[in-house]
PDB file of C-alpha atoms in Angstrom:
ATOM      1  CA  UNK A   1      -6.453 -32.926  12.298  1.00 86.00           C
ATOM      2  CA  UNK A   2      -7.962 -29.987  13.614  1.00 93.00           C
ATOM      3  CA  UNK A   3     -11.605 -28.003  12.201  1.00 96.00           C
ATOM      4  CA  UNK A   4     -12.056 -24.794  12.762  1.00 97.00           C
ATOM      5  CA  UNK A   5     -15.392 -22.866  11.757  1.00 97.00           C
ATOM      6  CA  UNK A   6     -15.845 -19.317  12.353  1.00 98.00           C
ATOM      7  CA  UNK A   7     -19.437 -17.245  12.674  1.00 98.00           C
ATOM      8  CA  UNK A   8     -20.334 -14.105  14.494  1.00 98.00           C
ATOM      9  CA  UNK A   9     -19.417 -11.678  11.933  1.00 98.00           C
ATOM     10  CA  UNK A  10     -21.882  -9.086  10.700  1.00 98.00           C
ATOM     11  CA  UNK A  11     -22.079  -4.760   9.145  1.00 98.00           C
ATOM     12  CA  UNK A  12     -22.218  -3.027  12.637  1.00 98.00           C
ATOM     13  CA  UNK A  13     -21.929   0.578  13.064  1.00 98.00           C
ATOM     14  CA  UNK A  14     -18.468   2.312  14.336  1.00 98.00           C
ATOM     15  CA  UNK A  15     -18.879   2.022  18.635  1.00 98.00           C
ATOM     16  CA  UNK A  16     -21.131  -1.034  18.240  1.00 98.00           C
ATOM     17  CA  UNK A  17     -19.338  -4.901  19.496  1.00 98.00           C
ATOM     18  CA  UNK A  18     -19.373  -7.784  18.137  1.00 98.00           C
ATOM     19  CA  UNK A  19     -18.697 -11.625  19.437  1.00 98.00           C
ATOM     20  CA  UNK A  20     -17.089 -13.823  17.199  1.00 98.00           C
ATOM     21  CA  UNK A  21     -17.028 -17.501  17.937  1.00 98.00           C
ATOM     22  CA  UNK A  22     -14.532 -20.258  16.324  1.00 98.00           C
ATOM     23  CA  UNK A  23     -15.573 -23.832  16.499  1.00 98.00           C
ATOM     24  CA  UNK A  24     -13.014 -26.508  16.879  1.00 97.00           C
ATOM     25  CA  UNK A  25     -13.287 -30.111  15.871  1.00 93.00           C
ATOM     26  CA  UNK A  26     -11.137 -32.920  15.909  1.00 85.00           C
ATOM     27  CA  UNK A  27      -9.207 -34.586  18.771  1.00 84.00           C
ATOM     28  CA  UNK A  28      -6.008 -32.336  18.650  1.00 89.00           C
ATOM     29  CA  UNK A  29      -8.168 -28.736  19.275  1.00 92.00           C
ATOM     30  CA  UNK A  30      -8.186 -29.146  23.031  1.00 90.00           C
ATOM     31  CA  UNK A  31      -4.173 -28.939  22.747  1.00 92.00           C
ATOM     32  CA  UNK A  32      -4.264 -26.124  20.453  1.00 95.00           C
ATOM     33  CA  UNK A  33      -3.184 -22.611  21.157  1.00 96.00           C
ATOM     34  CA  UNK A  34      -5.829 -20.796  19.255  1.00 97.00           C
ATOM     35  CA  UNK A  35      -5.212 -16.698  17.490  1.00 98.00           C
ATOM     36  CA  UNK A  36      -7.730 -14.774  15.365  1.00 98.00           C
ATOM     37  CA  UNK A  37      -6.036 -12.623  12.471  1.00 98.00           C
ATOM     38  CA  UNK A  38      -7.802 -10.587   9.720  1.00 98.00           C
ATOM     39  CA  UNK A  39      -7.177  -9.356   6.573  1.00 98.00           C
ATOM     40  CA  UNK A  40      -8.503  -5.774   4.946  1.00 97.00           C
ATOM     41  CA  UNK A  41      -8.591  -5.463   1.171  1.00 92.00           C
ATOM     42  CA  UNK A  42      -5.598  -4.723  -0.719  1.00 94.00           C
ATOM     43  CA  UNK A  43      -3.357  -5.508   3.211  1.00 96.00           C
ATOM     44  CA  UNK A  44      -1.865  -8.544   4.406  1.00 96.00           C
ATOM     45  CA  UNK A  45      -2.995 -10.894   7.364  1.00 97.00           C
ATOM     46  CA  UNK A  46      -2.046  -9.767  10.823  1.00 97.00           C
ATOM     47  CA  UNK A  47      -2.123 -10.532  14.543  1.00 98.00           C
ATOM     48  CA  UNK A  48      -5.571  -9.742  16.380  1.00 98.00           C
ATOM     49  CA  UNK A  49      -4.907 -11.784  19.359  1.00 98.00           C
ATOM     50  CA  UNK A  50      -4.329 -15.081  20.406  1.00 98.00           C
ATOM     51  CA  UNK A  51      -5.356 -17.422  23.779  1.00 97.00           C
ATOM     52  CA  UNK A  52      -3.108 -20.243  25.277  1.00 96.00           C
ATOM     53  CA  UNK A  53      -3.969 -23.703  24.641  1.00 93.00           C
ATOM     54  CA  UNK A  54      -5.012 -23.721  28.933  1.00 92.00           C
ATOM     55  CA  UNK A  55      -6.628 -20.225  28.559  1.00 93.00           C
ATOM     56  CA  UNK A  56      -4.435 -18.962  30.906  1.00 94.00           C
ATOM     57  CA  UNK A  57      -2.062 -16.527  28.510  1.00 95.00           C
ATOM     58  CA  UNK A  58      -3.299 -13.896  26.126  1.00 96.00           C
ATOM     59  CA  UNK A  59      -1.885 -11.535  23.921  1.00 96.00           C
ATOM     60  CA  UNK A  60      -3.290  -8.407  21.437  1.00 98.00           C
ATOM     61  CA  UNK A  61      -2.488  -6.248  18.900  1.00 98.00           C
ATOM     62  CA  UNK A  62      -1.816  -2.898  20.153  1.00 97.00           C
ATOM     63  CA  UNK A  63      -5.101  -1.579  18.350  1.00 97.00           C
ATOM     64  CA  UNK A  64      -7.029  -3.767  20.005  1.00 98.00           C
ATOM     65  CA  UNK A  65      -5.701  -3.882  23.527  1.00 98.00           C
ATOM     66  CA  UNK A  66      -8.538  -2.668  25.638  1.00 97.00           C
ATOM     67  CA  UNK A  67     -11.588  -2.761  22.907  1.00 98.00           C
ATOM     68  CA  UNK A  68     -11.265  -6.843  22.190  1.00 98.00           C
ATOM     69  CA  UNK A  69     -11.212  -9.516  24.825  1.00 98.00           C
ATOM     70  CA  UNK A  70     -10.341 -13.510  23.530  1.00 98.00           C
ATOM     71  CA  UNK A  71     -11.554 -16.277  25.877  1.00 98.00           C
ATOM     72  CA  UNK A  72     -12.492 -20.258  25.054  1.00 96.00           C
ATOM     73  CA  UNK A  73     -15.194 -22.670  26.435  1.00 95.00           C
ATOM     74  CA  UNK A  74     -13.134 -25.722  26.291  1.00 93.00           C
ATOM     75  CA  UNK A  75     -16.596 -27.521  27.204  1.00 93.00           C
ATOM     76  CA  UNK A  76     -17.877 -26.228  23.781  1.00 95.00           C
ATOM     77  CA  UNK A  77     -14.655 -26.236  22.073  1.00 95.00           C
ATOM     78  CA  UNK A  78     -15.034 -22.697  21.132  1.00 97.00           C
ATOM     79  CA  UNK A  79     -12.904 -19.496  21.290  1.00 98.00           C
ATOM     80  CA  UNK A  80     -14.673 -16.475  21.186  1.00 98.00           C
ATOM     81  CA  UNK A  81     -13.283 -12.933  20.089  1.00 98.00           C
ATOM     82  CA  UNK A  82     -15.654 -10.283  22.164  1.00 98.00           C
ATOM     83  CA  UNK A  83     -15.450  -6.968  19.992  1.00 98.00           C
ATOM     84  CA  UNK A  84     -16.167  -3.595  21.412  1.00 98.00           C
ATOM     85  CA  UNK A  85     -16.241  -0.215  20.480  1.00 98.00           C
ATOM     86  CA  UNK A  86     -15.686  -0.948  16.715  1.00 98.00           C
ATOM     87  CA  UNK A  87     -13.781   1.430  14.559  1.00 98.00           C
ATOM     88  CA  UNK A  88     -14.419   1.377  10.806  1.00 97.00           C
ATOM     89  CA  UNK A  89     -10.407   0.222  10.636  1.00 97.00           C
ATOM     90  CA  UNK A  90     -11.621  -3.072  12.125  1.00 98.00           C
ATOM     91  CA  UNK A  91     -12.898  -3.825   9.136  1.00 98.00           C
ATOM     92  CA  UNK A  92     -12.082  -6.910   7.643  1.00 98.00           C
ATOM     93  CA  UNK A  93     -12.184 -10.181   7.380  1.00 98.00           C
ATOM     94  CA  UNK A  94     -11.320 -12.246  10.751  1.00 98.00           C
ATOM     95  CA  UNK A  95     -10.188 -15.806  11.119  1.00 98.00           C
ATOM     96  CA  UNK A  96      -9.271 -17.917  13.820  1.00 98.00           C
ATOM     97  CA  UNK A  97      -6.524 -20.452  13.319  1.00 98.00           C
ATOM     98  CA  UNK A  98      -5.163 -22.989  15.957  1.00 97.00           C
ATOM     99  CA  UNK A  99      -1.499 -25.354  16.171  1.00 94.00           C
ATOM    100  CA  UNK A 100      -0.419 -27.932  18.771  1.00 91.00           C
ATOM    101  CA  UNK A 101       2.690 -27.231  19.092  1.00 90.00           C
ATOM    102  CA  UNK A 102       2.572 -23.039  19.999  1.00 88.00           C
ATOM    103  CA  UNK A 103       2.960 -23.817  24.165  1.00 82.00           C
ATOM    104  CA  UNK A 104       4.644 -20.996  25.918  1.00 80.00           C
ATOM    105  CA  UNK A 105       4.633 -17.453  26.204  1.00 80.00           C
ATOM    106  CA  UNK A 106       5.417 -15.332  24.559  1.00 88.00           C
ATOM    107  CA  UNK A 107       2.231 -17.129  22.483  1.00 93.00           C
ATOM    108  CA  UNK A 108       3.306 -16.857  18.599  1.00 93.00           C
ATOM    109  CA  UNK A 109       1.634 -13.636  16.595  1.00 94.00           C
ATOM    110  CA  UNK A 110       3.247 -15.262  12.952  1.00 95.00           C
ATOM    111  CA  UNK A 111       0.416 -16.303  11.459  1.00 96.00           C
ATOM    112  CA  UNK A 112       3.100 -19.076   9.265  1.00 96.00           C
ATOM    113  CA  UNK A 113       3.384 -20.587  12.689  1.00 95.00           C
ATOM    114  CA  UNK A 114      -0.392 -21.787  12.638  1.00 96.00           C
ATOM    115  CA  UNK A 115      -1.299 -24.898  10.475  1.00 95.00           C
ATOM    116  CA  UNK A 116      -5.169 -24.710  10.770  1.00 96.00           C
ATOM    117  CA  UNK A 117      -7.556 -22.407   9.758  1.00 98.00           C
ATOM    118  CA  UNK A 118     -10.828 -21.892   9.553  1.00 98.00           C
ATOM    119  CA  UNK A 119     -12.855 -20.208   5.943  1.00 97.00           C
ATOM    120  CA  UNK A 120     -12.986 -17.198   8.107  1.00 98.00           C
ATOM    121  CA  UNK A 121     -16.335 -14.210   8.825  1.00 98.00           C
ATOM    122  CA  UNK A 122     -16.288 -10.907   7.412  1.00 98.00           C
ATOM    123  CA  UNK A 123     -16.657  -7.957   9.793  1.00 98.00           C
ATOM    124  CA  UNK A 124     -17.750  -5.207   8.432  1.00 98.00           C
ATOM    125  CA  UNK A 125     -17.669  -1.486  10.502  1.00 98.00           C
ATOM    126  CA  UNK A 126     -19.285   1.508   9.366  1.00 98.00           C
ATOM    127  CA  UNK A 127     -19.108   5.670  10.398  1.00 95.00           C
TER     128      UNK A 127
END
């Protein structure tokens, strides 16, 4: 079984950044290919971007490529979604999710293909 606790979020104003961290626990989130997704109101979940289970493979939504960087701490068992130059679109609410058995590129952005998730920190950006 795999834990996964989110925190970081915050209201931040459009051009701030924002780190998210997501906390894994359990014996099986070291082997875990880990992806944050978010949902806006009245939209369905979608990719943000997600980091090999060896830290060594990334991938982003096209949005994001070049604002957000994803990187983990295996020593800490944390992932960590660095946000910059936030657009009020960003808002949302983000969550990190993790599976075992995601292991090569291209890293899966189908958020059916991840069984754990965490309860998930709203992000809110304003103008």
């Amino acid at each position: 079984q795999v834990q996964l606790v989110e925190s970081g979020g915050g209201l931040v104003q459009a051009g701030d950044s924002l780190t998210l961290s997501c906390k894994g626990s359990g014996y099986m989130f070291s082997r875990c290919a880990v992806g944050w997704f978010r949902q806006a109101p009245g939209k369905e979940r979608e990719f943000v971007a997600v980091i090999s289970r060896n830290g060594r493979s990334t991938s982003y939504e096209d949005s994001v490529k070049g604002r957000f960087a994803i990187s983990k701490d295996s020593a800490k068992n944390t992932v960590y979604l660095q946000m910059n130059i936030l657009r009020p679109e960003d808002t949302a609410i983000y969550y990190c999710a993790a599976d075992p058995t995601i292991l090569t590129a291209p890293l899966s952005v189908d958020a059916n293909d991840y069984d754990y998730w965490g309860q998930g920190t709203q992000v809110t950006v304003y103008s």
